[in-house]
Coordinates of C-alpha atoms and ligand atoms in Angstrom, one line a residue:
M13 CA 31.3 -79.1 31.2
S14 CA 31.3 -76.6 28.4
V15 CA 28.1 -75.3 27.0
S16 CA 27.8 -73.6 23.6
N17 CA 25.6 -70.6 23.0
D18 CA 22.9 -71.3 20.4
L19 CA 22.5 -67.6 19.6
A20 CA 24.7 -64.7 18.5
A21 CA 26.9 -63.3 21.2
V22 CA 25.7 -60.5 23.5
G23 CA 26.6 -59.3 27.0
I24 CA 28.0 -56.7 29.3
D25 CA 30.9 -54.9 27.8
A26 CA 31.6 -52.6 30.7
I27 CA 30.1 -51.4 33.9
S28 CA 30.3 -48.3 36.2
V29 CA 29.0 -47.4 39.6
Y30 CA 27.8 -44.2 41.1
V31 CA 27.1 -43.7 44.8
P32 CA 26.0 -40.5 46.5
R33 CA 28.7 -38.7 48.5
L34 CA 26.7 -38.6 51.7
Y35 CA 26.2 -41.6 54.1
V36 CA 25.0 -42.5 57.6
D37 CA 27.5 -44.4 59.7
L38 CA 25.2 -46.9 61.4
S39 CA 27.6 -47.5 64.3
A40 CA 27.7 -43.9 65.4
E41 CA 25.0 -41.4 66.3
W42 CA 22.3 -43.3 64.5
A43 CA 22.9 -46.4 66.7
R44 CA 23.1 -44.3 69.9
V45 CA 19.7 -42.7 69.2
R46 CA 17.9 -45.7 67.8
A47 CA 19.1 -48.3 70.3
P48 CA 17.0 -47.0 73.3
E49 CA 14.0 -46.7 70.9
Q50 CA 14.5 -50.4 70.2
G51 CA 15.0 -51.3 73.8
T52 CA 18.7 -52.1 73.5
D53 CA 22.1 -50.4 73.8
A54 CA 24.2 -49.0 71.0
A55 CA 26.9 -51.8 71.2
T56 CA 24.3 -54.6 70.9
L57 CA 22.5 -52.8 68.1
T58 CA 25.8 -52.3 66.2
Q59 CA 26.6 -55.9 66.6
K60 CA 23.2 -56.9 65.2
L61 CA 23.7 -54.6 62.2
T62 CA 27.3 -55.8 61.4
K63 CA 26.9 -59.5 62.2
G64 CA 23.1 -60.2 61.9
I65 CA 22.3 -58.0 58.9
G66 CA 25.8 -57.1 57.5
V67 CA 25.5 -53.4 57.1
R68 CA 27.9 -50.5 58.2
R69 CA 26.9 -47.5 56.2
M70 CA 23.9 -46.4 54.1
A71 CA 24.3 -44.0 51.2
I72 CA 22.0 -41.0 51.2
P73 CA 21.3 -38.7 48.2
D74 CA 21.8 -35.0 48.8
A75 CA 18.9 -32.5 48.2
H76 CA 20.0 -31.9 44.6
E77 CA 20.2 -35.7 43.8
D78 CA 17.5 -38.1 42.8
S79 CA 17.3 -41.3 40.8
A80 CA 17.6 -39.4 37.5
T81 CA 20.8 -37.6 38.5
M82 CA 22.4 -40.8 39.9
A83 CA 21.6 -42.6 36.7
A84 CA 23.1 -39.8 34.6
M85 CA 26.2 -39.9 36.8
A86 CA 26.7 -43.6 36.4
A87 CA 26.2 -43.3 32.6
K88 CA 28.7 -40.4 32.4
R89 CA 31.3 -42.4 34.2
L90 CA 30.8 -45.2 31.7
I91 CA 30.8 -42.9 28.7
D92 CA 33.9 -41.0 29.8
G93 CA 35.7 -44.2 30.9
L94 CA 35.1 -46.0 27.6
A95 CA 35.3 -42.8 25.4
L96 CA 31.9 -44.0 24.0
N97 CA 30.5 -42.3 21.0
L98 CA 26.9 -41.7 21.9
A99 CA 25.9 -41.8 18.2
N100 CA 26.6 -45.5 18.4
I101 CA 24.0 -46.1 21.2
G102 CA 20.6 -47.1 20.0
Y103 CA 18.8 -47.9 23.2
L104 CA 18.9 -46.6 26.8
V105 CA 16.7 -48.4 29.3
V106 CA 16.5 -47.7 33.0
G107 CA 15.4 -50.1 35.7
T108 CA 14.1 -48.3 38.8
E109 CA 11.3 -48.5 41.4
T110 CA 11.9 -45.0 42.7
T111 CA 11.3 -42.9 39.6
V112 CA 11.0 -39.1 39.5
D113 CA 7.8 -38.9 37.4
Q114 CA 4.6 -40.8 37.4
S115 CA 4.3 -40.6 33.6
K116 CA 7.4 -39.8 31.7
S117 CA 10.2 -42.4 31.5
I118 CA 13.1 -41.5 33.8
G119 CA 15.2 -42.6 30.8
A120 CA 14.1 -39.5 28.9
Y121 CA 15.4 -37.2 31.8
V122 CA 18.7 -39.1 31.7
L123 CA 18.9 -38.8 27.9
G124 CA 18.3 -35.1 28.2
M125 CA 21.1 -34.6 30.7
L126 CA 23.5 -36.6 28.6
S127 CA 22.4 -34.9 25.4
R128 CA 22.9 -31.4 26.8
H129 CA 26.2 -32.3 28.5
Y130 CA 27.8 -33.9 25.5
G131 CA 26.2 -31.4 23.1
M132 CA 24.6 -33.9 20.7
S133 CA 21.1 -34.9 19.8
L134 CA 20.2 -38.4 21.0
S135 CA 16.6 -38.3 19.6
H136 CA 17.3 -41.6 17.8
V137 CA 17.6 -43.5 21.1
G138 CA 14.7 -45.6 22.4
C139 CA 14.4 -44.8 26.0
P140 CA 12.0 -46.8 28.2
Q141 CA 11.8 -47.3 32.0
I142 CA 11.2 -50.7 33.3
Q143 CA 9.7 -51.1 36.8
F144 CA 9.3 -54.3 38.8
A145 CA 10.8 -53.6 42.2
C146 CA 14.4 -54.9 42.4
I147 CA 14.2 -57.1 39.3
G148 CA 13.4 -54.2 36.9
T149 CA 17.0 -53.9 35.7
T150 CA 17.2 -57.6 34.9
Y151 CA 14.1 -57.2 32.7
A152 CA 15.8 -54.1 31.2
L153 CA 19.0 -56.1 30.5
E154 CA 17.0 -58.9 29.0
A155 CA 15.2 -56.5 26.6
A156 CA 18.5 -54.6 25.7
A157 CA 20.3 -57.9 25.1
A158 CA 17.5 -59.2 22.9
L159 CA 17.5 -56.0 20.8
V160 CA 21.3 -56.0 20.4
R161 CA 21.3 -59.7 19.5
S162 CA 18.5 -59.4 17.0
G163 CA 20.2 -56.8 14.9
Q164 CA 17.3 -54.4 15.3
L165 CA 19.6 -51.7 16.5
R166 CA 21.5 -51.9 13.2
G167 CA 24.9 -52.4 14.8
R168 CA 24.4 -50.0 17.7
S169 CA 24.8 -51.0 21.3
A170 CA 22.7 -50.2 24.4
L171 CA 23.0 -48.7 27.8
V172 CA 21.2 -50.3 30.7
I173 CA 21.1 -48.3 33.9
A174 CA 19.9 -49.3 37.4
T175 CA 19.1 -46.4 39.8
D176 CA 17.2 -46.4 43.1
I177 CA 16.9 -44.9 46.5
A178 CA 15.9 -47.4 49.2
R179 CA 13.9 -45.5 51.8
Y180 CA 11.9 -46.8 54.8
P181 CA 10.2 -44.9 57.6
K182 CA 12.5 -43.7 60.4
G183 CA 12.5 -46.3 63.2
D184 CA 11.3 -49.1 60.9
P185 CA 13.2 -52.4 61.1
G186 CA 14.1 -51.8 57.5
E187 CA 15.6 -48.3 58.2
C188 CA 19.2 -49.7 58.6
T189 CA 18.9 -51.3 55.1
Q190 CA 18.4 -48.1 53.2
G191 CA 20.9 -47.0 50.6
A192 CA 21.1 -45.4 47.2
G193 CA 23.1 -45.6 44.0
A194 CA 23.2 -46.3 40.3
V195 CA 25.0 -48.8 38.0
A196 CA 25.4 -48.3 34.2
M197 CA 26.2 -51.1 31.8
H198 CA 27.2 -51.0 28.1
I199 CA 25.5 -53.9 26.3
S200 CA 27.2 -55.0 23.1
A201 CA 27.4 -57.8 20.5
A202 CA 31.1 -58.0 21.3
P203 CA 31.2 -57.9 25.1
R204 CA 34.6 -57.6 26.7
L205 CA 33.4 -58.3 30.2
L206 CA 30.7 -60.9 30.4
E207 CA 29.0 -62.9 27.6
L208 CA 25.4 -63.8 28.5
D209 CA 24.4 -67.4 28.0
G210 CA 22.1 -67.8 25.1
L211 CA 18.9 -69.4 26.4
H212 CA 15.7 -67.6 27.3
W213 CA 15.7 -66.9 31.0
P214 CA 12.5 -68.2 32.5
S215 CA 10.7 -65.8 34.9
I216 CA 8.5 -66.7 37.7
T217 CA 6.0 -64.2 39.1
V218 CA 3.6 -64.4 42.1
D219 CA 1.2 -61.7 43.2
E220 CA 2.6 -60.9 46.7
R221 CA 2.3 -58.2 49.3
D222 CA 5.7 -58.6 50.9
F223 CA 7.0 -55.2 49.9
F224 CA 5.4 -52.3 48.0
R225 CA 5.2 -48.5 47.9
P226 CA 1.8 -46.8 47.7
N227 CA 1.5 -44.0 45.1
W228 CA 1.4 -41.3 47.8
S229 CA 4.5 -42.4 49.6
S230 CA 8.3 -42.1 49.1
E231 CA 8.8 -44.8 51.7
A232 CA 8.4 -48.5 51.1
V233 CA 6.0 -50.7 53.2
V234 CA 7.7 -54.0 54.0
D235 CA 6.7 -57.0 56.0
G236 CA 10.3 -57.8 56.8
Q237 CA 10.5 -61.5 57.8
Y238 CA 7.8 -62.4 55.3
S239 CA 9.8 -60.6 52.5
V240 CA 12.7 -62.9 53.3
D241 CA 10.5 -66.0 53.1
V242 CA 9.0 -64.8 49.7
Y243 CA 12.5 -64.1 48.4
L244 CA 13.7 -67.6 49.3
D245 CA 10.5 -69.2 47.9
C246 CA 11.0 -67.4 44.6
L247 CA 14.6 -68.7 44.5
D248 CA 13.3 -72.2 44.7
R249 CA 10.6 -71.6 42.2
T250 CA 12.9 -70.0 39.6
L251 CA 15.4 -72.8 40.0
R252 CA 12.7 -75.3 39.3
A253 CA 11.4 -73.4 36.3
S254 CA 14.8 -73.1 34.9
L255 CA 15.5 -76.8 35.3
E256 CA 12.1 -77.7 33.8
Q257 CA 12.7 -75.7 30.7
H258 CA 16.4 -76.5 29.9
R259 CA 17.4 -79.2 32.4
P260 CA 20.8 -80.3 31.2
E261 CA 22.1 -76.9 30.2
T262 CA 20.8 -75.2 33.3
A263 CA 22.2 -77.9 35.6
G264 CA 25.5 -77.8 33.8
R265 CA 25.8 -74.1 34.0
L266 CA 24.9 -73.9 37.7
L267 CA 27.2 -76.7 38.7
E268 CA 30.2 -75.3 36.8
S269 CA 29.7 -71.7 38.0
Q270 CA 32.6 -70.1 39.9
H271 CA 30.7 -67.1 41.0
F272 CA 27.2 -66.8 42.5
L273 CA 25.5 -63.4 42.7
F274 CA 22.3 -62.6 44.5
H275 CA 19.9 -59.7 44.7
T276 CA 21.4 -58.2 47.9
P277 CA 19.2 -55.8 49.9
F278 CA 21.7 -56.4 52.8
P279 CA 24.6 -58.8 52.9
R280 CA 23.1 -61.5 55.2
M281 CA 20.2 -61.9 52.7
A282 CA 22.8 -63.1 50.2
E283 CA 24.0 -65.6 52.7
H284 CA 20.5 -66.9 53.4
A285 CA 20.0 -67.3 49.6
A286 CA 23.4 -68.9 49.2
A287 CA 22.6 -71.5 51.8
R288 CA 19.3 -72.4 50.0
L289 CA 21.0 -72.6 46.7
Y290 CA 23.9 -74.6 48.1
R291 CA 21.5 -77.2 49.4
R292 CA 19.8 -77.4 46.0
L293 CA 23.1 -77.7 44.2
R294 CA 24.2 -80.4 46.5
A295 CA 21.1 -82.3 45.7
L296 CA 21.7 -81.8 41.9
R297 CA 25.2 -83.1 42.3
G298 CA 23.9 -86.2 44.1
P299 CA 23.5 -89.6 42.5
H300 CA 19.9 -88.9 41.3
A301 CA 20.7 -85.4 40.1
T302 CA 17.3 -84.1 41.4
L303 CA 16.1 -81.3 43.6
E304 CA 15.1 -82.2 47.1
P305 CA 11.4 -81.7 47.7
T306 CA 10.5 -78.4 49.4
A307 CA 9.2 -78.5 53.0
S308 CA 7.3 -75.9 55.0
V309 CA 8.7 -72.4 55.1
R310 CA 9.9 -72.9 58.7
E311 CA 11.5 -76.2 58.0
E312 CA 13.3 -74.9 55.0
R313 CA 14.7 -72.0 57.0
T314 CA 15.8 -74.4 59.7
R315 CA 17.6 -76.6 57.2
D316 CA 19.2 -73.4 55.6
R317 CA 20.5 -72.4 59.1
E318 CA 22.0 -75.8 59.7
V319 CA 23.8 -75.8 56.4
A320 CA 25.0 -72.3 56.9
K321 CA 26.8 -73.3 60.0
S322 CA 28.8 -76.1 58.3
D323 CA 32.5 -75.7 57.4
D324 CA 31.8 -76.9 53.8
F325 CA 29.2 -74.2 53.2
Q326 CA 31.4 -71.5 54.9
A327 CA 34.3 -72.4 52.6
W328 CA 32.1 -72.5 49.5
F329 CA 30.5 -69.2 50.4
A330 CA 33.8 -67.5 51.1
K331 CA 35.2 -68.6 47.7
H332 CA 32.2 -68.3 45.4
C333 CA 29.8 -65.7 46.8
A334 CA 31.5 -63.3 49.3
P335 CA 33.8 -61.5 46.8
A336 CA 30.8 -59.9 45.2
L337 CA 29.5 -58.6 48.6
R338 CA 32.4 -56.6 49.8
H339 CA 31.0 -53.2 49.0
I340 CA 27.3 -53.6 49.7
S341 CA 27.8 -53.0 53.4
D342 CA 29.2 -49.6 52.7
V343 CA 26.4 -48.5 50.3
G344 CA 23.2 -50.2 51.5
N345 CA 20.3 -51.4 49.4
T346 CA 20.2 -50.0 45.8
Y347 CA 17.1 -52.1 44.9
S348 CA 17.3 -52.6 41.2
G349 CA 21.0 -51.9 41.2
A350 CA 21.9 -54.3 44.0
L351 CA 22.6 -57.4 41.9
Y352 CA 24.7 -55.3 39.5
L353 CA 26.6 -53.5 42.2
S354 CA 27.5 -57.0 43.3
F355 CA 28.7 -57.8 39.8
A356 CA 30.7 -54.6 39.6
S357 CA 32.3 -55.5 43.0
L358 CA 33.2 -58.9 41.7
V359 CA 34.9 -57.8 38.6
D360 CA 36.6 -54.9 40.4
G361 CA 38.0 -57.3 42.9
L362 CA 39.1 -59.9 40.4
G363 CA 40.9 -57.3 38.3
A364 CA 41.6 -58.0 34.6
A365 CA 44.1 -60.7 35.2
G366 CA 41.8 -62.7 37.6
R367 CA 38.7 -62.7 35.4
G368 CA 37.2 -65.8 33.9
G369 CA 34.7 -68.5 34.7
R370 CA 30.9 -68.8 34.7
V371 CA 28.7 -66.5 36.8
T372 CA 25.2 -67.3 38.0
F373 CA 22.9 -64.3 38.7
F374 CA 19.8 -64.6 40.9
S375 CA 17.6 -61.6 40.4
Y376 CA 14.6 -60.9 42.6
G377 CA 12.0 -58.2 42.8
S378 CA 9.4 -58.0 45.5
G379 CA 5.8 -58.3 44.7
A380 CA 7.3 -60.7 43.4
S381 CA 9.3 -62.0 40.4
A382 CA 12.6 -63.8 39.9
K383 CA 15.0 -65.0 37.3
L384 CA 18.2 -67.1 37.3
F385 CA 20.6 -66.5 34.5
T386 CA 24.2 -67.1 33.7
G387 CA 27.1 -65.8 31.7
S388 CA 30.9 -66.2 31.2
L389 CA 33.5 -63.7 32.3
A390 CA 36.0 -62.9 29.6
S391 CA 39.3 -64.1 30.7
G392 CA 42.8 -62.7 30.1
G393 CA 44.9 -59.9 31.3
G394 CA 44.0 -57.3 28.7
D395 CA 42.7 -53.8 29.2
V396 CA 40.6 -52.9 32.2
L397 CA 37.3 -53.1 30.6
H398 CA 35.2 -52.1 33.5
V399 CA 35.2 -48.7 35.0
A400 CA 33.9 -49.7 38.4
E401 CA 36.8 -48.5 40.6
I402 CA 34.5 -48.8 43.5
A403 CA 37.1 -48.2 46.2
G404 CA 37.6 -44.7 44.8
V405 CA 33.9 -44.1 44.7
L406 CA 33.6 -45.1 48.3
A407 CA 36.7 -43.3 49.7
D408 CA 36.0 -40.8 52.5
L409 CA 36.9 -37.1 52.1
D410 CA 40.1 -36.3 54.0
A411 CA 40.5 -33.5 56.5
T412 CA 41.4 -31.0 53.7
G413 CA 38.2 -31.8 51.8
T414 CA 40.2 -32.3 48.6
V415 CA 41.0 -36.1 48.6
G416 CA 38.3 -38.7 48.5
R417 CA 34.6 -38.0 48.1
R418 CA 32.3 -39.3 50.8
R419 CA 31.3 -37.7 54.1
A420 CA 29.2 -38.9 57.0
L421 CA 26.0 -37.1 57.9
S422 CA 24.9 -36.1 61.4
L423 CA 21.6 -37.6 62.5
A424 CA 19.9 -34.2 62.1
E425 CA 21.3 -33.8 58.5
Y426 CA 20.2 -37.3 57.6
E427 CA 16.7 -36.8 59.1
R428 CA 16.3 -33.5 57.2
L429 CA 17.2 -35.2 53.9
H430 CA 15.0 -38.2 54.7
D431 CA 12.0 -36.0 55.4
L432 CA 12.3 -33.8 52.3
H433 CA 10.9 -36.4 50.0
Q434 CA 7.7 -36.9 52.1
Q435 CA 7.2 -33.2 52.1
Q436 CA 7.3 -32.7 48.3
S437 CA 4.0 -31.4 46.9
E438 CA 2.7 -28.7 44.6
A439 CA 2.7 -26.4 47.6
R440 CA 6.5 -26.7 48.0
L441 CA 8.3 -26.5 44.7
E442 CA 11.8 -25.6 45.6
V443 CA 15.1 -27.6 45.8
A444 CA 16.2 -27.6 49.4
A445 CA 19.7 -26.6 50.5
S446 CA 22.3 -29.3 49.7
V447 CA 24.6 -30.6 52.4
L448 CA 27.5 -30.6 49.9
P449 CA 26.8 -28.2 47.0
P450 CA 27.0 -30.0 43.7
R451 CA 30.4 -30.1 42.0
D452 CA 31.2 -31.8 38.7
E453 CA 27.8 -33.6 38.7
F454 CA 24.3 -33.6 37.4
A455 CA 21.9 -31.9 39.8
L456 CA 18.3 -31.1 40.2
A457 CA 18.3 -27.4 39.4
R458 CA 14.7 -26.4 40.1
F459 CA 11.0 -27.3 39.8
G460 CA 8.8 -25.7 37.2
T461 CA 6.3 -23.3 38.7
E462 CA 4.5 -21.8 35.7
R463 CA 0.9 -22.1 34.7
S464 CA 0.4 -19.4 32.1
A465 CA -0.9 -19.1 28.5
Q466 CA 2.7 -19.4 27.3
R467 CA 3.9 -22.3 29.4
V468 CA 2.7 -25.0 31.8
D469 CA 5.4 -26.7 33.8
V470 CA 4.3 -26.9 37.5
G471 CA 6.3 -29.5 39.2
Y472 CA 8.5 -30.4 36.2
R473 CA 12.1 -31.3 37.2
Y474 CA 14.8 -29.3 35.5
Y475 CA 18.3 -30.7 35.6
D476 CA 21.7 -29.3 34.9
Y477 CA 25.4 -30.2 35.0
V478 CA 27.2 -28.2 37.6
A479 CA 31.0 -28.0 37.0
A480 CA 31.8 -26.3 40.3
P481 CA 29.8 -24.4 42.9
R482 CA 30.1 -20.7 42.8
A483 CA 28.7 -17.8 44.8
V484 CA 25.9 -15.7 43.3
A485 CA 28.1 -12.6 43.2
D486 CA 30.6 -14.5 41.0
V487 CA 28.1 -15.3 38.4
T488 CA 27.4 -12.5 35.9
P489 CA 24.3 -12.9 33.7
T490 CA 26.6 -13.7 30.8
A491 CA 28.6 -16.3 32.7
R492 CA 25.3 -17.8 33.9
A493 CA 24.0 -18.1 30.4
E494 CA 27.3 -19.5 29.1
A495 CA 27.4 -22.1 31.9
S496 CA 23.6 -22.6 31.4
L497 CA 23.4 -22.2 35.2
P498 CA 19.7 -21.9 36.1
E499 CA 18.7 -18.6 37.8
E500 CA 16.8 -20.5 40.4
A501 CA 19.4 -23.0 41.4
A502 CA 19.3 -23.3 45.2
W503 CA 23.0 -23.8 45.6
A504 CA 23.7 -20.6 43.6
Q505 CA 21.5 -18.6 46.0
Q506 CA 23.3 -19.7 49.2
Ligands
LIG604 N1 24.3 -59.9 67.4 C1 24.4 -60.7 66.2 N2 23.3 -61.0 65.5 C2 22.1 -60.5 65.9 C3 22.0 -59.7 67.1 C4 23.2 -59.4 67.8 N3 23.2 -58.7 68.9 N4 20.7 -59.4 67.3 C5 20.0 -60.0 66.3 N5 20.9 -60.7 65.4 C6 20.5 -61.4 64.2 C7 19.3 -62.2 64.3 O1 19.5 -63.4 64.9 C8 18.9 -62.3 62.8 O2 19.8 -63.3 62.3 P1 19.2 -64.4 61.2 O3 18.7 -63.7 60.0 O4 20.3 -65.3 60.9 O5 18.1 -65.1 62.0 C9 19.4 -61.0 62.2 O6 20.3 -60.4 63.2 C10 18.2 -60.0 62.0 O7 17.6 -59.9 63.2 P2 16.0 -59.8 63.2 O8 15.4 -61.0 62.5 O9 15.5 -59.5 64.6 O10 15.8 -58.5 62.3 P3 14.7 -57.4 62.2 O11 13.4 -57.8 62.8 O12 15.3 -56.2 62.7 O13 14.5 -57.3 60.6 C11 15.0 -57.3 58.3 C12 15.5 -57.6 59.7 C13 13.7 -58.1 58.1 C14 16.0 -57.6 57.3 C15 14.6 -55.8 58.3 O14 15.8 -55.1 58.3 C16 13.8 -55.4 57.0 O15 12.6 -55.4 57.0 N6 14.5 -55.0 55.9 C17 13.9 -54.6 54.7 C18 13.3 -55.7 53.9 C19 14.2 -56.5 53.1 O16 15.3 -56.1 52.8 N7 13.8 -57.8 52.9 C20 14.7 -58.7 52.1 C21 13.9 -59.5 51.2 S1 12.9 -58.5 50.1 C22 14.0 -57.9 48.9 O17 15.1 -58.5 48.8 C23 13.6 -56.8 48.1 C24 14.3 -55.6 48.6 O18 15.3 -55.2 48.1 C25 13.7 -54.8 49.7

């Protein structure tokens, strides 16, 4: 069935991914130490993680990284990969639930980094932050797409960036589902990657306590099993809302989709969601083309589990859902980026020649809100229009330390980095030592410490682009000024 758009074209023109260089290997020291704490052995815990939850590694930001630097890095990859002229960008919107400032938009920090790095003023760019747990980036994408489509940006395009650090307390059941990363997307009226379907995307929102983060904490509070139930209930609710508003179009688009992407805090969650959606699509395909009535939460999960075991579902899942999941187990949860990391994985895996077909996105944010929306992948074997290259982003450093980019953390290194964030306060305004000093990346350079008649900046985060690490002795005052290397940078003092 073909469905025509009733509005001007808009969509994702290109996408890029940034993942921190550090990670925890969940099958190594972490499992050996956590297993006895959880009353089990390392082999059983590893099996639970790989088979029951679907995770292998979790990306961890270094001491000089935060959600703003990751966002700027993802944007830089996109800008450099596309040779984008920033003068043609009219809007930069960031979806995050782990921002760096309780007041200022994280987008303004990112804009500042890009503006200084590329040596141009970007003061014409609207730059909000949108927060609603993991669905924030979808609301950001919706806003950016509407602005581009409306012509209000006067021919300019937009950047949408997702950036997040998933952090739970050590020893929490959610600890193994941590992760970090950022995804940047170029949104244009002539999208070369995915054209969004034209209808308004209905939202559903319910005031829930499944997952939240109190203002004083850098770690999320989550009621694990309940959060899974709320997620699946929101999938049902948004499916019903979408069908109620635009029944024939939505049903048509869902039934003809070749790819299904889900918010993926951990890969098995996507499988649970896929089983639920598969049951509903099966009902829609039935003679009465109607949704089956929902039962109790427990009964629904039982039916999902039965379906998930069937050969039909397994084959459908392997073909239509699994290709988007292949990198999540090596990164972990990226909250507002997780759905878009899945999308990048999908297009990266398909390659330019294999692209085409309709994509259904299910976006979910705890607390809780959800949306279903669809788009069409541009087909054809033209230029590579995405700059995802995820395999390169995730490649391990080799023994020489020159090829690849990722390296595993010891448990002690991980726990030090994990605890840093809980310790940040006005009494401790210094950037801690990095595990890997910044190189060719944006980095948190220092915190402001001044409260004088001339300047007040206590706690302000100063960022810089570090081309390569260098020893203090190598950096003359002139070279420091030329490189705009901050005097206080922790890595320069090591
Ligand atoms: N071998 C194979 N499988 C095993 C196993 C073993 N040795 N031991 C256990 N398993 C299986 C279990 O049977 C279970 O499978 P099913 O889901 O199919 O039932 C699975 O492993 C998980 O085991 P538990 O249910 O015992 O898991 P847990 O109590 O450790 O908690 C969790 C799992 C709830 C996901 C927890 O990791 C958590 O709280 N995560 C964070 C919250 C989260 O991500 N929620 C998702 C919805 S909310 C959301 O999506 C927003 C967001 O980004 C946070």
